[in-house]
Amino acid sequence: MTYRGVVLDLDGTVYRGNELLPGAAEAVDAIRDRDLSLCCCSNNPTKTRAEYVDRLAGMGLAIDEHEVLSAGTVTTDYLVAEHAGDDCFLIGSPGLHDQLAAAGVSLIDDPAAADVVVASWDREFDYDDMTDALRALEDPTTAFVGSDPDRTVPASGGRSVPGSGAIIGAVAAVADREPDRVMGKPSPEAIDAVGDALAVPPGECLLVGDRLDTDIAMGERAGMTTALVLTGAADRDDVADADVTPDHVLDSIGDVPGLLG
């Protein structure tokens, strides 16, 4: 197979916590050497493109801003396109707040006045936030948007911590309604954003990620070749029970150059 583009997940694939995973630098070098289009796509909504570039640079990887896409980017673009002028009540991180504000999204503090509720990862999430979400979503016309579905995310030391999906699930439970839309991988919005970033046909792209339900699901839906790495959320036993099937199962991103030919 000859590829023209590569999608790399970040957390659990390129790095885990603050540690670059073995073989990541060599994999990126191999992508550069073959002049392939690259999109680094993360379901972490808390950082801007510039912050991702700085973080990767601190690990020794030179990535351009146009090569970075996150759930925060996809969520922001969706709100600008579909809820222009609507008042948004955010349960989320300061980083996502800043992305939305910079894009001109109207952010309010009164949940009862919200036209749309956005739920996402927030280290300070608590009982008061659930109460605010309940007040905001008592009106059935209030839209409910989640930033990404990841219930857990990889952290340093081989362990995982709760992600956006855990908070979205808590909000959904207390409001007794599911989100209208959940952004990030594997949403249609994320697929479109990745396609725009790569600017090559999906059938000529390789997607590499550590999660079956987001990374591999998105690649499969988009028509990409998929490779699951075993350095993050999934192991080989998970593959047999999954609703999606990766084309390749790799020990780590260090095996990616062997797929590029």
PDB file of C-alpha atoms in Angstrom:
ATOM      1  CA  MET A   1       0.000   0.000   0.000  1.00  0.00           C
ATOM      2  CA  THR A   2       1.265   3.458  -0.929  1.00  0.00           C
ATOM      3  CA  TYR A   3       0.075   6.230   1.364  1.00  0.00           C
ATOM      4  CA  ARG A   4      -0.162   9.950   0.770  1.00  0.00           C
ATOM      5  CA  GLY A   5      -1.269  10.929   4.271  1.00  0.00           C
ATOM      6  CA  VAL A   6      -0.949   9.804   7.900  1.00  0.00           C
ATOM      7  CA  VAL A   7      -3.181  10.583  10.885  1.00  0.00           C
ATOM      8  CA  LEU A   8      -1.451  10.213  14.234  1.00  0.00           C
ATOM      9  CA  ASP A   9      -3.326  10.151  17.510  1.00  0.00           C
ATOM     10  CA  LEU A  10      -1.293  11.798  20.273  1.00  0.00           C
ATOM     11  CA  ASP A  11      -2.186  10.639  23.816  1.00  0.00           C
ATOM     12  CA  GLY A  12      -1.232   6.978  24.130  1.00  0.00           C
ATOM     13  CA  THR A  13       0.254   6.872  20.626  1.00  0.00           C
ATOM     14  CA  VAL A  14       2.930   9.558  20.288  1.00  0.00           C
ATOM     15  CA  TYR A  15       3.259  10.277  23.992  1.00  0.00           C
ATOM     16  CA  ARG A  16       1.827   9.155  27.299  1.00  0.00           C
ATOM     17  CA  GLY A  17       1.455  11.872  29.901  1.00  0.00           C
ATOM     18  CA  ASN A  18       4.565  14.007  29.473  1.00  0.00           C
ATOM     19  CA  GLU A  19       6.741  11.233  28.055  1.00  0.00           C
ATOM     20  CA  LEU A  20       7.430  10.717  24.356  1.00  0.00           C
ATOM     21  CA  LEU A  21       6.876   7.061  23.507  1.00  0.00           C
ATOM     22  CA  PRO A  22       9.780   5.061  22.028  1.00  0.00           C
ATOM     23  CA  GLY A  23       9.894   5.214  18.248  1.00  0.00           C
ATOM     24  CA  ALA A  24       7.701   8.315  17.913  1.00  0.00           C
ATOM     25  CA  ALA A  25      10.476  10.585  16.665  1.00  0.00           C
ATOM     26  CA  GLU A  26      11.598   7.971  14.143  1.00  0.00           C
ATOM     27  CA  ALA A  27       8.027   7.521  12.919  1.00  0.00           C
ATOM     28  CA  VAL A  28       7.585  11.246  12.328  1.00  0.00           C
ATOM     29  CA  ASP A  29      10.962  11.342  10.551  1.00  0.00           C
ATOM     30  CA  ALA A  30       9.811   8.500   8.293  1.00  0.00           C
ATOM     31  CA  ILE A  31       6.625  10.396   7.447  1.00  0.00           C
ATOM     32  CA  ARG A  32       8.679  13.508   6.623  1.00  0.00           C
ATOM     33  CA  ASP A  33      11.196  11.540   4.553  1.00  0.00           C
ATOM     34  CA  ARG A  34       8.374  10.230   2.366  1.00  0.00           C
ATOM     35  CA  ASP A  35       6.802  13.695   2.037  1.00  0.00           C
ATOM     36  CA  LEU A  36       3.456  12.484   3.359  1.00  0.00           C
ATOM     37  CA  SER A  37       0.684  14.781   4.549  1.00  0.00           C
ATOM     38  CA  LEU A  38       0.437  14.639   8.361  1.00  0.00           C
ATOM     39  CA  CYS A  39      -2.388  15.343  10.793  1.00  0.00           C
ATOM     40  CA  CYS A  40      -1.822  14.953  14.537  1.00  0.00           C
ATOM     41  CA  CYS A  41      -5.336  14.457  15.866  1.00  0.00           C
ATOM     42  CA  SER A  42      -6.147  14.424  19.588  1.00  0.00           C
ATOM     43  CA  ASN A  43      -9.398  14.072  21.492  1.00  0.00           C
ATOM     44  CA  ASN A  44      -7.941  16.238  24.261  1.00  0.00           C
ATOM     45  CA  PRO A  45      -9.942  19.498  23.971  1.00  0.00           C
ATOM     46  CA  THR A  46      -7.973  21.544  26.494  1.00  0.00           C
ATOM     47  CA  LYS A  47      -5.136  22.918  24.348  1.00  0.00           C
ATOM     48  CA  THR A  48      -4.920  25.216  21.342  1.00  0.00           C
ATOM     49  CA  ARG A  49      -3.045  24.234  18.214  1.00  0.00           C
ATOM     50  CA  ALA A  50      -0.166  26.489  19.268  1.00  0.00           C
ATOM     51  CA  GLU A  51      -0.010  24.823  22.683  1.00  0.00           C
ATOM     52  CA  TYR A  52       0.166  21.387  21.071  1.00  0.00           C
ATOM     53  CA  VAL A  53       2.985  22.581  18.833  1.00  0.00           C
ATOM     54  CA  ASP A  54       4.882  23.870  21.879  1.00  0.00           C
ATOM     55  CA  ARG A  55       4.267  20.658  23.825  1.00  0.00           C
ATOM     56  CA  LEU A  56       5.494  18.482  20.975  1.00  0.00           C
ATOM     57  CA  ALA A  57       8.491  20.745  20.441  1.00  0.00           C
ATOM     58  CA  GLY A  58       9.378  20.252  24.090  1.00  0.00           C
ATOM     59  CA  MET A  59       9.498  16.519  23.359  1.00  0.00           C
ATOM     60  CA  GLY A  60      11.709  17.039  20.323  1.00  0.00           C
ATOM     61  CA  LEU A  61       9.042  16.846  17.584  1.00  0.00           C
ATOM     62  CA  ALA A  62       8.713  19.689  15.084  1.00  0.00           C
ATOM     63  CA  ILE A  63       5.033  19.905  14.079  1.00  0.00           C
ATOM     64  CA  ASP A  64       3.354  22.844  12.335  1.00  0.00           C
ATOM     65  CA  GLU A  65       0.081  24.330  13.612  1.00  0.00           C
ATOM     66  CA  HIS A  66      -1.773  23.364  10.446  1.00  0.00           C
ATOM     67  CA  GLU A  67      -0.819  19.726  11.168  1.00  0.00           C
ATOM     68  CA  VAL A  68      -2.614  19.709  14.542  1.00  0.00           C
ATOM     69  CA  LEU A  69      -6.294  19.042  15.131  1.00  0.00           C
ATOM     70  CA  SER A  70      -8.045  18.540  18.464  1.00  0.00           C
ATOM     71  CA  ALA A  71     -11.509  17.957  19.851  1.00  0.00           C
ATOM     72  CA  GLY A  72     -11.340  21.567  21.019  1.00  0.00           C
ATOM     73  CA  THR A  73     -10.843  22.729  17.439  1.00  0.00           C
ATOM     74  CA  VAL A  74     -13.707  20.570  16.164  1.00  0.00           C
ATOM     75  CA  THR A  75     -16.024  21.688  18.989  1.00  0.00           C
ATOM     76  CA  THR A  76     -15.210  25.345  18.392  1.00  0.00           C
ATOM     77  CA  ASP A  77     -15.773  25.095  14.646  1.00  0.00           C
ATOM     78  CA  TYR A  78     -19.074  23.287  15.184  1.00  0.00           C
ATOM     79  CA  LEU A  79     -20.403  25.940  17.570  1.00  0.00           C
ATOM     80  CA  VAL A  80     -19.371  28.762  15.240  1.00  0.00           C
ATOM     81  CA  ALA A  81     -21.078  27.051  12.303  1.00  0.00           C
ATOM     82  CA  GLU A  82     -24.218  25.684  13.973  1.00  0.00           C
ATOM     83  CA  HIS A  83     -24.813  27.953  16.995  1.00  0.00           C
ATOM     84  CA  ALA A  84     -23.657  31.354  15.819  1.00  0.00           C
ATOM     85  CA  GLY A  85     -25.119  34.001  18.141  1.00  0.00           C
ATOM     86  CA  ASP A  86     -26.341  31.434  20.683  1.00  0.00           C
ATOM     87  CA  ASP A  87     -25.440  31.814  24.350  1.00  0.00           C
ATOM     88  CA  CYS A  88     -23.237  28.940  25.499  1.00  0.00           C
ATOM     89  CA  PHE A  89     -22.854  27.595  29.036  1.00  0.00           C
ATOM     90  CA  LEU A  90     -19.575  25.698  29.276  1.00  0.00           C
ATOM     91  CA  ILE A  91     -18.589  23.005  31.716  1.00  0.00           C
ATOM     92  CA  GLY A  92     -14.977  22.620  30.687  1.00  0.00           C
ATOM     93  CA  SER A  93     -11.364  23.594  31.087  1.00  0.00           C
ATOM     94  CA  PRO A  94      -9.940  27.121  30.910  1.00  0.00           C
ATOM     95  CA  GLY A  95      -8.176  26.017  27.725  1.00  0.00           C
ATOM     96  CA  LEU A  96     -11.427  25.179  25.960  1.00  0.00           C
ATOM     97  CA  HIS A  97     -13.015  28.358  27.330  1.00  0.00           C
ATOM     98  CA  ASP A  98     -10.219  30.395  25.752  1.00  0.00           C
ATOM     99  CA  GLN A  99     -10.604  28.627  22.385  1.00  0.00           C
ATOM    100  CA  LEU A 100     -14.329  29.307  22.295  1.00  0.00           C
ATOM    101  CA  ALA A 101     -13.932  32.908  23.404  1.00  0.00           C
ATOM    102  CA  ALA A 102     -11.240  33.562  20.793  1.00  0.00           C
ATOM    103  CA  ALA A 103     -13.626  32.302  18.096  1.00  0.00           C
ATOM    104  CA  GLY A 104     -16.363  34.687  19.229  1.00  0.00           C
ATOM    105  CA  VAL A 105     -18.635  32.149  20.930  1.00  0.00           C
ATOM    106  CA  SER A 106     -20.926  33.883  23.441  1.00  0.00           C
ATOM    107  CA  LEU A 107     -20.069  32.349  26.838  1.00  0.00           C
ATOM    108  CA  ILE A 108     -22.403  33.013  29.759  1.00  0.00           C
ATOM    109  CA  ASP A 109     -22.402  32.259  33.493  1.00  0.00           C
ATOM    110  CA  ASP A 110     -26.175  31.828  33.924  1.00  0.00           C
ATOM    111  CA  PRO A 111     -27.138  28.238  33.057  1.00  0.00           C
ATOM    112  CA  ALA A 112     -30.844  29.081  32.901  1.00  0.00           C
ATOM    113  CA  ALA A 113     -30.166  31.495  30.017  1.00  0.00           C
ATOM    114  CA  ALA A 114     -28.215  29.027  27.899  1.00  0.00           C
ATOM    115  CA  ASP A 115     -29.117  28.160  24.329  1.00  0.00           C
ATOM    116  CA  VAL A 116     -26.468  25.450  24.271  1.00  0.00           C
ATOM    117  CA  VAL A 117     -24.591  23.522  26.968  1.00  0.00           C
ATOM    118  CA  VAL A 118     -21.087  22.233  26.211  1.00  0.00           C
ATOM    119  CA  ALA A 119     -19.726  19.537  28.518  1.00  0.00           C
ATOM    120  CA  SER A 120     -16.050  18.631  28.505  1.00  0.00           C
ATOM    121  CA  TRP A 121     -13.094  17.742  30.707  1.00  0.00           C
ATOM    122  CA  ASP A 122     -12.702  19.937  33.763  1.00  0.00           C
ATOM    123  CA  ARG A 123     -10.424  19.082  36.678  1.00  0.00           C
ATOM    124  CA  GLU A 124     -12.657  21.199  38.955  1.00  0.00           C
ATOM    125  CA  PHE A 125     -15.915  19.452  37.947  1.00  0.00           C
ATOM    126  CA  ASP A 126     -18.175  19.069  40.995  1.00  0.00           C
ATOM    127  CA  TYR A 127     -21.729  18.847  42.359  1.00  0.00           C
ATOM    128  CA  ASP A 128     -22.431  22.500  41.586  1.00  0.00           C
ATOM    129  CA  ASP A 129     -21.557  21.898  37.937  1.00  0.00           C
ATOM    130  CA  MET A 130     -24.035  19.015  37.761  1.00  0.00           C
ATOM    131  CA  THR A 131     -26.678  21.259  39.336  1.00  0.00           C
ATOM    132  CA  ASP A 132     -25.962  24.001  36.785  1.00  0.00           C
ATOM    133  CA  ALA A 133     -26.184  21.483  33.944  1.00  0.00           C
ATOM    134  CA  LEU A 134     -29.512  20.234  35.263  1.00  0.00           C
ATOM    135  CA  ARG A 135     -30.883  23.794  35.348  1.00  0.00           C
ATOM    136  CA  ALA A 136     -29.638  24.529  31.844  1.00  0.00           C
ATOM    137  CA  LEU A 137     -30.975  21.327  30.302  1.00  0.00           C
ATOM    138  CA  GLU A 138     -34.396  21.424  31.954  1.00  0.00           C
ATOM    139  CA  ASP A 139     -35.448  23.331  28.851  1.00  0.00           C
ATOM    140  CA  PRO A 140     -35.704  20.679  26.125  1.00  0.00           C
ATOM    141  CA  THR A 141     -34.861  23.251  23.456  1.00  0.00           C
ATOM    142  CA  THR A 142     -31.395  23.813  24.940  1.00  0.00           C
ATOM    143  CA  ALA A 143     -28.804  22.028  22.811  1.00  0.00           C
ATOM    144  CA  PHE A 144     -26.414  19.617  24.565  1.00  0.00           C
ATOM    145  CA  VAL A 145     -22.966  19.181  23.013  1.00  0.00           C
ATOM    146  CA  GLY A 146     -20.050  17.068  24.262  1.00  0.00           C
ATOM    147  CA  SER A 147     -16.477  17.853  23.280  1.00  0.00           C
ATOM    148  CA  ASP A 148     -15.331  14.224  22.890  1.00  0.00           C
ATOM    149  CA  PRO A 149     -16.349  10.729  24.054  1.00  0.00           C
ATOM    150  CA  ASP A 150     -13.145   9.617  25.844  1.00  0.00           C
ATOM    151  CA  ARG A 151     -14.171   8.361  29.291  1.00  0.00           C
ATOM    152  CA  THR A 152     -10.536   7.814  30.285  1.00  0.00           C
ATOM    153  CA  VAL A 153      -7.236   9.100  28.929  1.00  0.00           C
ATOM    154  CA  PRO A 154      -3.697   7.721  29.271  1.00  0.00           C
ATOM    155  CA  ALA A 155      -1.466   9.308  31.908  1.00  0.00           C
ATOM    156  CA  SER A 156       2.132   8.909  33.012  1.00  0.00           C
ATOM    157  CA  GLY A 157       3.135   5.750  34.831  1.00  0.00           C
ATOM    158  CA  GLY A 158       0.964   3.438  32.740  1.00  0.00           C
ATOM    159  CA  ARG A 159      -2.292   4.510  34.378  1.00  0.00           C
ATOM    160  CA  SER A 160      -5.388   6.300  33.082  1.00  0.00           C
ATOM    161  CA  VAL A 161      -7.453   9.192  34.431  1.00  0.00           C
ATOM    162  CA  PRO A 162     -11.072  10.269  33.785  1.00  0.00           C
ATOM    163  CA  GLY A 163     -11.650  12.183  30.552  1.00  0.00           C
ATOM    164  CA  SER A 164     -14.368  14.293  28.996  1.00  0.00           C
ATOM    165  CA  GLY A 165     -16.651  11.325  28.415  1.00  0.00           C
ATOM    166  CA  ALA A 166     -16.924  10.724  32.164  1.00  0.00           C
ATOM    167  CA  ILE A 167     -18.131  14.285  32.741  1.00  0.00           C
ATOM    168  CA  ILE A 168     -20.445  14.219  29.737  1.00  0.00           C
ATOM    169  CA  GLY A 169     -21.900  10.967  31.105  1.00  0.00           C
ATOM    170  CA  ALA A 170     -22.500  12.536  34.521  1.00  0.00           C
ATOM    171  CA  VAL A 171     -24.259  15.511  32.937  1.00  0.00           C
ATOM    172  CA  ALA A 172     -26.332  13.220  30.723  1.00  0.00           C
ATOM    173  CA  ALA A 173     -27.358  11.128  33.731  1.00  0.00           C
ATOM    174  CA  VAL A 174     -28.471  14.046  35.884  1.00  0.00           C
ATOM    175  CA  ALA A 175     -30.300  15.713  32.978  1.00  0.00           C
ATOM    176  CA  ASP A 176     -31.804  12.391  31.858  1.00  0.00           C
ATOM    177  CA  ARG A 177     -30.909  13.035  28.220  1.00  0.00           C
ATOM    178  CA  GLU A 178     -28.098  12.098  25.898  1.00  0.00           C
ATOM    179  CA  PRO A 179     -26.000  14.748  24.114  1.00  0.00           C
ATOM    180  CA  ASP A 180     -27.357  15.965  20.801  1.00  0.00           C
ATOM    181  CA  ARG A 181     -23.861  15.805  19.365  1.00  0.00           C
ATOM    182  CA  VAL A 182     -20.466  14.630  20.614  1.00  0.00           C
ATOM    183  CA  MET A 183     -17.475  16.125  18.824  1.00  0.00           C
ATOM    184  CA  GLY A 184     -13.968  14.714  18.527  1.00  0.00           C
ATOM    185  CA  LYS A 185     -13.143  11.317  17.084  1.00  0.00           C
ATOM    186  CA  PRO A 186     -15.038   9.443  15.625  1.00  0.00           C
ATOM    187  CA  SER A 187     -17.683  12.097  14.862  1.00  0.00           C
ATOM    188  CA  PRO A 188     -18.532  13.080  11.273  1.00  0.00           C
ATOM    189  CA  GLU A 189     -17.265  16.566  12.108  1.00  0.00           C
ATOM    190  CA  ALA A 190     -13.863  15.179  13.111  1.00  0.00           C
ATOM    191  CA  ILE A 191     -13.699  13.049   9.957  1.00  0.00           C
ATOM    192  CA  ASP A 192     -14.407  16.111   7.810  1.00  0.00           C
ATOM    193  CA  ALA A 193     -11.837  18.193   9.694  1.00  0.00           C
ATOM    194  CA  VAL A 194      -9.144  15.533   9.272  1.00  0.00           C
ATOM    195  CA  GLY A 195      -9.958  15.247   5.580  1.00  0.00           C
ATOM    196  CA  ASP A 196      -9.643  18.999   5.130  1.00  0.00           C
ATOM    197  CA  ALA A 197      -6.330  19.030   7.018  1.00  0.00           C
ATOM    198  CA  LEU A 198      -4.787  16.194   4.983  1.00  0.00           C
ATOM    199  CA  ALA A 199      -6.186  17.221   1.597  1.00  0.00           C
ATOM    200  CA  VAL A 200      -5.693  13.693   0.235  1.00  0.00           C
ATOM    201  CA  PRO A 201      -8.253  10.927  -0.399  1.00  0.00           C
ATOM    202  CA  PRO A 202      -9.017   8.886   2.759  1.00  0.00           C
ATOM    203  CA  GLY A 203      -8.327   5.652   0.894  1.00  0.00           C
ATOM    204  CA  GLU A 204      -4.695   6.753   0.622  1.00  0.00           C
ATOM    205  CA  CYS A 205      -4.311   7.529   4.324  1.00  0.00           C
ATOM    206  CA  LEU A 206      -3.038   5.541   7.296  1.00  0.00           C
ATOM    207  CA  LEU A 207      -4.528   6.255  10.720  1.00  0.00           C
ATOM    208  CA  VAL A 208      -2.537   5.264  13.819  1.00  0.00           C
ATOM    209  CA  GLY A 209      -4.132   5.313  17.272  1.00  0.00           C
ATOM    210  CA  ASP A 210      -4.488   3.513  20.580  1.00  0.00           C
ATOM    211  CA  ARG A 211      -8.287   3.497  20.984  1.00  0.00           C
ATOM    212  CA  LEU A 212     -10.612   1.168  19.127  1.00  0.00           C
ATOM    213  CA  ASP A 213     -13.812   3.117  19.791  1.00  0.00           C
ATOM    214  CA  THR A 214     -12.482   6.494  18.643  1.00  0.00           C
ATOM    215  CA  ASP A 215      -9.298   6.253  16.565  1.00  0.00           C
ATOM    216  CA  ILE A 216      -9.911   2.992  14.747  1.00  0.00           C
ATOM    217  CA  ALA A 217     -13.650   3.674  14.467  1.00  0.00           C
ATOM    218  CA  MET A 218     -12.972   7.021  12.808  1.00  0.00           C
ATOM    219  CA  GLY A 219     -10.460   5.562  10.386  1.00  0.00           C
ATOM    220  CA  GLU A 220     -12.808   2.740   9.468  1.00  0.00           C
ATOM    221  CA  ARG A 221     -15.750   5.101   8.923  1.00  0.00           C
ATOM    222  CA  ALA A 222     -13.612   7.406   6.816  1.00  0.00           C
ATOM    223  CA  GLY A 223     -12.256   4.570   4.648  1.00  0.00           C
ATOM    224  CA  MET A 224      -8.665   4.814   5.869  1.00  0.00           C
ATOM    225  CA  THR A 225      -6.242   2.004   6.592  1.00  0.00           C
ATOM    226  CA  THR A 226      -6.014   1.687  10.378  1.00  0.00           C
ATOM    227  CA  ALA A 227      -3.265   0.643  12.767  1.00  0.00           C
ATOM    228  CA  LEU A 228      -3.848   0.075  16.472  1.00  0.00           C
ATOM    229  CA  VAL A 229      -0.870   0.582  18.787  1.00  0.00           C
ATOM    230  CA  LEU A 230      -0.768  -1.195  22.134  1.00  0.00           C
ATOM    231  CA  THR A 231       0.780   1.637  24.141  1.00  0.00           C
ATOM    232  CA  GLY A 232      -2.464   3.228  25.311  1.00  0.00           C
ATOM    233  CA  ALA A 233      -6.051   2.253  25.952  1.00  0.00           C
ATOM    234  CA  ALA A 234      -6.386  -1.101  24.152  1.00  0.00           C
ATOM    235  CA  ASP A 235      -4.643  -4.465  24.265  1.00  0.00           C
ATOM    236  CA  ARG A 236      -4.815  -7.490  21.963  1.00  0.00           C
ATOM    237  CA  ASP A 237      -7.699  -9.056  23.896  1.00  0.00           C
ATOM    238  CA  ASP A 238      -9.799  -5.944  23.285  1.00  0.00           C
ATOM    239  CA  VAL A 239      -9.495  -6.347  19.519  1.00  0.00           C
ATOM    240  CA  ALA A 240     -11.461  -9.612  19.468  1.00  0.00           C
ATOM    241  CA  ASP A 241     -14.407  -8.047  21.304  1.00  0.00           C
ATOM    242  CA  ALA A 242     -14.488  -4.721  19.449  1.00  0.00           C
ATOM    243  CA  ASP A 243     -17.100  -3.544  16.964  1.00  0.00           C
ATOM    244  CA  VAL A 244     -14.314  -2.386  14.654  1.00  0.00           C
ATOM    245  CA  THR A 245     -11.283  -4.261  13.327  1.00  0.00           C
ATOM    246  CA  PRO A 246      -7.933  -2.543  12.785  1.00  0.00           C
ATOM    247  CA  ASP A 247      -6.058  -3.451   9.628  1.00  0.00           C
ATOM    248  CA  HIS A 248      -2.846  -3.698  11.640  1.00  0.00           C
ATOM    249  CA  VAL A 249      -2.043  -4.230  15.323  1.00  0.00           C
ATOM    250  CA  LEU A 250       1.345  -2.811  16.296  1.00  0.00           C
ATOM    251  CA  ASP A 251       3.299  -2.975  19.508  1.00  0.00           C
ATOM    252  CA  SER A 252       4.018   0.748  19.238  1.00  0.00           C
ATOM    253  CA  ILE A 253       4.352   3.704  16.909  1.00  0.00           C
ATOM    254  CA  GLY A 254       7.921   2.534  16.352  1.00  0.00           C
ATOM    255  CA  ASP A 255       6.505  -0.084  13.970  1.00  0.00           C
ATOM    256  CA  VAL A 256       4.849   2.524  11.729  1.00  0.00           C
ATOM    257  CA  PRO A 257       7.822   3.117   9.366  1.00  0.00           C
ATOM    258  CA  GLY A 258       7.565  -0.535   8.363  1.00  0.00           C
ATOM    259  CA  LEU A 259       4.046   0.092   7.069  1.00  0.00           C
ATOM    260  CA  LEU A 260       5.029   3.111   4.981  1.00  0.00           C
ATOM    261  CA  GLY A 261       7.155   1.185   2.501  1.00  0.00           C
TER     262      GLY A 261
END
